[in-house]
Amino acid sequence: MEREFVQAIEENQAIIHKICRIYRDRPEDREDLFQEIVFQCWRAYPKFQGRSKFSSWLYRIALNTAMASYRKQSPPIDLHGSLPDRLHPMAAEETSENEERLFQALRQLKDSEKAIVSLYLEGFNYREMAEITGLTENNIGVRLNRIKHKLKQILNPKASKQ
Amino acid sequence: MKELDDFKATWQDSTSQNTSGTAIQGMTKAGKHPVLRRLRLKFFIQIAALTAFLLLYRDAFDGPEKPLYAQVALIVGAILFLFNDLLGVLFLIRPVHGAQLKDQLQNSLHRMRILARSSAICSSAFALGVLLFFTSVIAFDTAKYMILAGMVATFLFALFFSIRIWQKRIRRLQNSLRDFD
């Protein structure tokens, strides 16, 4: 059972990494959250009977863990201006500028909004999102619309004022 | 949802770290869990301190000469202090149940409230037990009352901050859960 679990997590680890990126600001906090999510999934795995997709089950546990677990409070320190690029902590993650802009914008949403938008971006339809979250499909549509406007304001603050 | 759809490709193709199967396998072990590891160390230190205290109970602390109520208060306080740590470990190890995210968040909130109350009650009981034990046979004068007042104030200060931290965590989760109603 452990080998099967490890293989499933390895194949779907991008989901966990993405959730860690939007729910935690610092790389060390993301590592801690990744570990916490894997541990919680392992403890819950014996009850996973395959009635839903593994990715749906994984999202449910990962999002609950991200929202409920303790996060260290520290002021975000941006060293962009003071360190050479090669020494900047983010440089190690080799992310494209577009990708980092998107994730930075997503980090500014509320926890519940992050959950809903991450499910949508992953490609789940409204019915699947409703099953995972417990919201109605109509509610999800309304919230996604609000999130869309909020992201527009975050990513293009000048354009959204016009 | 056209504009959000524009981000789908960026999200789904995002580059991320690759964690090896070996590392993932290690994460399933309680011994490698960062919080459980710290709790386990804290638990062992507390057991060692309490054991040392029991060994010195008769000679260094004149234990049997203290009133019965003070001895009972100390023992009960110490047991509750250890119980609180065990509760934290139990909640970390047992998975949060719930068919949907909303149910899991509700259960997480319920656990958080239990841990917050337990933390406040158990640390108060332990502090009271220690205080009663060491002050039960003291003849108090003004200076000693001042010292006692200082110790009580320090404890209340620490308790206040602990409760504030828990309230903040609970409020945050409550707000998230409200969004799922």
PDB file of N, CA, C and O in Angstrom, chain A residues 74-120:
ATOM      1  N   SER A  74       5.613  36.163   9.630  1.00  0.00           N
ATOM      2  CA  SER A  74       6.833  36.968   9.524  1.00  0.00           C
ATOM      3  C   SER A  74       6.622  37.946   8.380  1.00  0.00           C
ATOM      4  O   SER A  74       5.933  37.631   7.418  1.00  0.00           O
ATOM      5  N   PRO A  75       7.199  39.123   8.482  1.00  0.00           N
ATOM      6  CA  PRO A  75       6.984  40.093   7.410  1.00  0.00           C
ATOM      7  C   PRO A  75       7.664  39.614   6.144  1.00  0.00           C
ATOM      8  O   PRO A  75       8.774  39.076   6.195  1.00  0.00           O
ATOM      9  N   PRO A  76       6.986  39.747   5.011  1.00  0.00           N
ATOM     10  CA  PRO A  76       7.625  39.312   3.760  1.00  0.00           C
ATOM     11  C   PRO A  76       8.783  40.229   3.434  1.00  0.00           C
ATOM     12  O   PRO A  76       8.638  41.440   3.435  1.00  0.00           O
ATOM     13  N   ILE A  77       9.950  39.647   3.244  1.00  0.00           N
ATOM     14  CA  ILE A  77      11.136  40.468   2.965  1.00  0.00           C
ATOM     15  C   ILE A  77      11.476  40.299   1.493  1.00  0.00           C
ATOM     16  O   ILE A  77      11.730  39.185   1.023  1.00  0.00           O
ATOM     17  N   ASP A  78      11.429  41.374   0.775  1.00  0.00           N
ATOM     18  CA  ASP A  78      11.748  41.316  -0.645  1.00  0.00           C
ATOM     19  C   ASP A  78      13.166  41.805  -0.849  1.00  0.00           C
ATOM     20  O   ASP A  78      13.474  42.973  -0.618  1.00  0.00           O
ATOM     21  N   LEU A  79      14.023  40.871  -1.242  1.00  0.00           N
ATOM     22  CA  LEU A  79      15.432  41.243  -1.406  1.00  0.00           C
ATOM     23  C   LEU A  79      15.772  41.561  -2.848  1.00  0.00           C
ATOM     24  O   LEU A  79      16.925  41.698  -3.215  1.00  0.00           O
ATOM     25  N   HIS A  80      14.729  41.670  -3.680  1.00  0.00           N
ATOM     26  CA  HIS A  80      14.960  41.859  -5.111  1.00  0.00           C
ATOM     27  C   HIS A  80      15.908  42.997  -5.412  1.00  0.00           C
ATOM     28  O   HIS A  80      16.781  42.905  -6.253  1.00  0.00           O
ATOM     29  N   GLY A  81      15.706  44.117  -4.679  1.00  0.00           N
ATOM     30  CA  GLY A  81      16.527  45.284  -4.994  1.00  0.00           C
ATOM     31  C   GLY A  81      17.947  45.174  -4.478  1.00  0.00           C
ATOM     32  O   GLY A  81      18.867  45.789  -5.004  1.00  0.00           O
ATOM     33  N   SER A  82      18.156  44.371  -3.419  1.00  0.00           N
ATOM     34  CA  SER A  82      19.455  44.417  -2.758  1.00  0.00           C
ATOM     35  C   SER A  82      20.380  43.252  -3.086  1.00  0.00           C
ATOM     36  O   SER A  82      21.575  43.360  -2.897  1.00  0.00           O
ATOM     37  N   LEU A  83      19.832  42.132  -3.584  1.00  0.00           N
ATOM     38  CA  LEU A  83      20.706  41.006  -3.885  1.00  0.00           C
ATOM     39  C   LEU A  83      20.896  40.865  -5.389  1.00  0.00           C
ATOM     40  O   LEU A  83      19.982  41.136  -6.152  1.00  0.00           O
ATOM     41  N   PRO A  84      22.095  40.386  -5.810  1.00  0.00           N
ATOM     42  CA  PRO A  84      22.235  40.046  -7.242  1.00  0.00           C
ATOM     43  C   PRO A  84      21.272  38.915  -7.568  1.00  0.00           C
ATOM     44  O   PRO A  84      20.980  38.087  -6.704  1.00  0.00           O
ATOM     45  N   ASP A  85      20.765  38.871  -8.810  1.00  0.00           N
ATOM     46  CA  ASP A  85      19.743  37.895  -9.197  1.00  0.00           C
ATOM     47  C   ASP A  85      20.110  36.459  -8.861  1.00  0.00           C
ATOM     48  O   ASP A  85      19.285  35.688  -8.401  1.00  0.00           O
ATOM     49  N   ARG A  86      21.391  36.105  -9.072  1.00  0.00           N
ATOM     50  CA  ARG A  86      21.771  34.707  -8.870  1.00  0.00           C
ATOM     51  C   ARG A  86      21.685  34.287  -7.411  1.00  0.00           C
ATOM     52  O   ARG A  86      21.615  33.120  -7.089  1.00  0.00           O
ATOM     53  N   LEU A  87      21.699  35.278  -6.471  1.00  0.00           N
ATOM     54  CA  LEU A  87      21.642  34.970  -5.047  1.00  0.00           C
ATOM     55  C   LEU A  87      20.229  35.068  -4.494  1.00  0.00           C
ATOM     56  O   LEU A  87      19.979  34.713  -3.356  1.00  0.00           O
ATOM     57  N   HIS A  88      19.284  35.598  -5.310  1.00  0.00           N
ATOM     58  CA  HIS A  88      17.920  35.791  -4.813  1.00  0.00           C
ATOM     59  C   HIS A  88      17.283  34.434  -4.546  1.00  0.00           C
ATOM     60  O   HIS A  88      17.407  33.529  -5.350  1.00  0.00           O
ATOM     61  N   PRO A  89      16.591  34.273  -3.393  1.00  0.00           N
ATOM     62  CA  PRO A  89      16.008  32.958  -3.063  1.00  0.00           C
ATOM     63  C   PRO A  89      15.076  32.429  -4.141  1.00  0.00           C
ATOM     64  O   PRO A  89      14.998  31.239  -4.365  1.00  0.00           O
ATOM     65  N   MET A  90      14.346  33.289  -4.826  1.00  0.00           N
ATOM     66  CA  MET A  90      13.397  32.834  -5.845  1.00  0.00           C
ATOM     67  C   MET A  90      14.098  32.321  -7.099  1.00  0.00           C
ATOM     68  O   MET A  90      13.520  31.557  -7.849  1.00  0.00           O
ATOM     69  N   ALA A  91      15.340  32.768  -7.309  1.00  0.00           N
ATOM     70  CA  ALA A  91      16.047  32.398  -8.542  1.00  0.00           C
ATOM     71  C   ALA A  91      16.179  30.895  -8.646  1.00  0.00           C
ATOM     72  O   ALA A  91      16.141  30.319  -9.724  1.00  0.00           O
ATOM     73  N   ALA A  92      16.327  30.235  -7.461  1.00  0.00           N
ATOM     74  CA  ALA A  92      16.527  28.789  -7.462  1.00  0.00           C
ATOM     75  C   ALA A  92      15.313  28.068  -8.039  1.00  0.00           C
ATOM     76  O   ALA A  92      15.412  26.944  -8.511  1.00  0.00           O
ATOM     77  N   GLU A  93      14.118  28.645  -7.976  1.00  0.00           N
ATOM     78  CA  GLU A  93      12.935  27.947  -8.437  1.00  0.00           C
ATOM     79  C   GLU A  93      12.754  28.039  -9.940  1.00  0.00           C
ATOM     80  O   GLU A  93      11.903  27.360 -10.490  1.00  0.00           O
ATOM     81  N   GLU A  94      13.534  28.825 -10.630  1.00  0.00           N
ATOM     82  CA  GLU A  94      13.524  28.921 -12.096  1.00  0.00           C
ATOM     83  C   GLU A  94      12.112  29.068 -12.641  1.00  0.00           C
ATOM     84  O   GLU A  94      11.652  28.257 -13.451  1.00  0.00           O
ATOM     85  N   THR A  95      11.414  30.090 -12.215  1.00  0.00           N
ATOM     86  CA  THR A  95      10.055  30.277 -12.706  1.00  0.00           C
ATOM     87  C   THR A  95      10.042  31.376 -13.729  1.00  0.00           C
ATOM     88  O   THR A  95      10.823  32.309 -13.669  1.00  0.00           O
ATOM     89  N   SER A  96       9.098  31.278 -14.700  1.00  0.00           N
ATOM     90  CA  SER A  96       8.994  32.323 -15.687  1.00  0.00           C
ATOM     91  C   SER A  96       8.328  33.527 -15.025  1.00  0.00           C
ATOM     92  O   SER A  96       7.619  33.390 -14.019  1.00  0.00           O
ATOM     93  N   GLU A  97       8.513  34.674 -15.658  1.00  0.00           N
ATOM     94  CA  GLU A  97       7.987  35.906 -15.052  1.00  0.00           C
ATOM     95  C   GLU A  97       6.458  35.848 -14.994  1.00  0.00           C
ATOM     96  O   GLU A  97       5.849  36.254 -14.000  1.00  0.00           O
ATOM     97  N   ASN A  98       5.845  35.358 -16.096  1.00  0.00           N
ATOM     98  CA  ASN A  98       4.378  35.252 -16.162  1.00  0.00           C
ATOM     99  C   ASN A  98       3.839  34.368 -15.062  1.00  0.00           C
ATOM    100  O   ASN A  98       2.843  34.686 -14.405  1.00  0.00           O
ATOM    101  N   GLU A  99       4.510  33.246 -14.876  1.00  0.00           N
ATOM    102  CA  GLU A  99       4.102  32.272 -13.876  1.00  0.00           C
ATOM    103  C   GLU A  99       4.204  32.884 -12.484  1.00  0.00           C
ATOM    104  O   GLU A  99       3.281  32.782 -11.677  1.00  0.00           O
ATOM    105  N   GLU A 100       5.317  33.563 -12.201  1.00  0.00           N
ATOM    106  CA  GLU A 100       5.514  34.163 -10.876  1.00  0.00           C
ATOM    107  C   GLU A 100       4.495  35.268 -10.640  1.00  0.00           C
ATOM    108  O   GLU A 100       3.981  35.416  -9.529  1.00  0.00           O
ATOM    109  N   ARG A 101       4.157  36.015 -11.691  1.00  0.00           N
ATOM    110  CA  ARG A 101       3.132  37.085 -11.571  1.00  0.00           C
ATOM    111  C   ARG A 101       1.798  36.462 -11.185  1.00  0.00           C
ATOM    112  O   ARG A 101       1.087  36.975 -10.329  1.00  0.00           O
ATOM    113  N   LEU A 102       1.461  35.356 -11.837  1.00  0.00           N
ATOM    114  CA  LEU A 102       0.194  34.687 -11.551  1.00  0.00           C
ATOM    115  C   LEU A 102       0.163  34.195 -10.114  1.00  0.00           C
ATOM    116  O   LEU A 102      -0.804  34.460  -9.384  1.00  0.00           O
ATOM    117  N   PHE A 103       1.243  33.535  -9.689  1.00  0.00           N
ATOM    118  CA  PHE A 103       1.253  32.996  -8.336  1.00  0.00           C
ATOM    119  C   PHE A 103       1.270  34.105  -7.283  1.00  0.00           C
ATOM    120  O   PHE A 103       0.639  33.983  -6.235  1.00  0.00           O
ATOM    121  N   GLN A 104       1.972  35.200  -7.587  1.00  0.00           N
ATOM    122  CA  GLN A 104       1.966  36.332  -6.641  1.00  0.00           C
ATOM    123  C   GLN A 104       0.565  36.905  -6.512  1.00  0.00           C
ATOM    124  O   GLN A 104       0.130  37.276  -5.418  1.00  0.00           O
ATOM    125  N   ALA A 105      -0.157  36.995  -7.660  1.00  0.00           N
ATOM    126  CA  ALA A 105      -1.536  37.507  -7.633  1.00  0.00           C
ATOM    127  C   ALA A 105      -2.436  36.551  -6.845  1.00  0.00           C
ATOM    128  O   ALA A 105      -3.257  36.982  -6.031  1.00  0.00           O
ATOM    129  N   LEU A 106      -2.263  35.251  -7.071  1.00  0.00           N
ATOM    130  CA  LEU A 106      -3.096  34.268  -6.367  1.00  0.00           C
ATOM    131  C   LEU A 106      -2.858  34.312  -4.857  1.00  0.00           C
ATOM    132  O   LEU A 106      -3.794  34.129  -4.072  1.00  0.00           O
ATOM    133  N   ARG A 107      -1.630  34.606  -4.452  1.00  0.00           N
ATOM    134  CA  ARG A 107      -1.307  34.663  -3.011  1.00  0.00           C
ATOM    135  C   ARG A 107      -2.030  35.810  -2.314  1.00  0.00           C
ATOM    136  O   ARG A 107      -2.178  35.818  -1.115  1.00  0.00           O
ATOM    137  N   GLN A 108      -2.484  36.787  -3.096  1.00  0.00           N
ATOM    138  CA  GLN A 108      -3.180  37.938  -2.489  1.00  0.00           C
ATOM    139  C   GLN A 108      -4.674  37.693  -2.294  1.00  0.00           C
ATOM    140  O   GLN A 108      -5.372  38.510  -1.706  1.00  0.00           O
ATOM    141  N   LEU A 109      -5.162  36.557  -2.774  1.00  0.00           N
ATOM    142  CA  LEU A 109      -6.576  36.219  -2.584  1.00  0.00           C
ATOM    143  C   LEU A 109      -6.798  35.662  -1.179  1.00  0.00           C
ATOM    144  O   LEU A 109      -5.843  35.287  -0.490  1.00  0.00           O
ATOM    145  N   LYS A 110      -8.076  35.601  -0.773  1.00  0.00           N
ATOM    146  CA  LYS A 110      -8.410  34.974   0.522  1.00  0.00           C
ATOM    147  C   LYS A 110      -8.200  33.469   0.397  1.00  0.00           C
ATOM    148  O   LYS A 110      -8.233  32.915  -0.703  1.00  0.00           O
ATOM    149  N   ASP A 111      -8.058  32.802   1.537  1.00  0.00           N
ATOM    150  CA  ASP A 111      -7.822  31.349   1.514  1.00  0.00           C
ATOM    151  C   ASP A 111      -8.891  30.594   0.731  1.00  0.00           C
ATOM    152  O   ASP A 111      -8.583  29.690  -0.053  1.00  0.00           O
ATOM    153  N   SER A 112     -10.167  30.960   0.959  1.00  0.00           N
ATOM    154  CA  SER A 112     -11.255  30.244   0.281  1.00  0.00           C
ATOM    155  C   SER A 112     -11.214  30.506  -1.230  1.00  0.00           C
ATOM    156  O   SER A 112     -11.492  29.609  -2.026  1.00  0.00           O
ATOM    157  N   GLU A 113     -10.851  31.728  -1.608  1.00  0.00           N
ATOM    158  CA  GLU A 113     -10.757  32.072  -3.040  1.00  0.00           C
ATOM    159  C   GLU A 113      -9.624  31.295  -3.707  1.00  0.00           C
ATOM    160  O   GLU A 113      -9.746  30.845  -4.846  1.00  0.00           O
ATOM    161  N   LYS A 114      -8.509  31.146  -2.978  1.00  0.00           N
ATOM    162  CA  LYS A 114      -7.386  30.366  -3.514  1.00  0.00           C
ATOM    163  C   LYS A 114      -7.831  28.932  -3.813  1.00  0.00           C
ATOM    164  O   LYS A 114      -7.462  28.352  -4.836  1.00  0.00           O
ATOM    165  N   ALA A 115      -8.627  28.376  -2.899  1.00  0.00           N
ATOM    166  CA  ALA A 115      -9.091  26.995  -3.073  1.00  0.00           C
ATOM    167  C   ALA A 115      -9.929  26.873  -4.341  1.00  0.00           C
ATOM    168  O   ALA A 115      -9.710  25.987  -5.165  1.00  0.00           O
ATOM    169  N   ILE A 116     -10.892  27.772  -4.487  1.00  0.00           N
ATOM    170  CA  ILE A 116     -11.818  27.698  -5.625  1.00  0.00           C
ATOM    171  C   ILE A 116     -11.080  27.924  -6.945  1.00  0.00           C
ATOM    172  O   ILE A 116     -11.254  27.163  -7.912  1.00  0.00           O
ATOM    173  N   VAL A 117     -10.223  28.942  -6.986  1.00  0.00           N
ATOM    174  CA  VAL A 117      -9.567  29.255  -8.252  1.00  0.00           C
ATOM    175  C   VAL A 117      -8.544  28.182  -8.636  1.00  0.00           C
ATOM    176  O   VAL A 117      -8.370  27.875  -9.817  1.00  0.00           O
ATOM    177  N   SER A 118      -7.901  27.573  -7.640  1.00  0.00           N
ATOM    178  CA  SER A 118      -6.909  26.533  -7.967  1.00  0.00           C
ATOM    179  C   SER A 118      -7.600  25.311  -8.565  1.00  0.00           C
ATOM    180  O   SER A 118      -7.078  24.678  -9.486  1.00  0.00           O
ATOM    181  N   LEU A 119      -8.791  24.983  -8.056  1.00  0.00           N
ATOM    182  CA  LEU A 119      -9.548  23.864  -8.625  1.00  0.00           C
ATOM    183  C   LEU A 119      -9.952  24.186 -10.062  1.00  0.00           C
ATOM    184  O   LEU A 119      -9.880  23.323 -10.949  1.00  0.00           O
ATOM    185  N   TYR A 120     -10.383  25.418 -10.302  1.00  0.00           N
ATOM    186  CA  TYR A 120     -10.805  25.804 -11.657  1.00  0.00           C
ATOM    187  C   TYR A 120      -9.624  25.754 -12.629  1.00  0.00           C
ATOM    188  O   TYR A 120      -9.726  25.213 -13.730  1.00  0.00           O
TER     189      TYR A 120
END
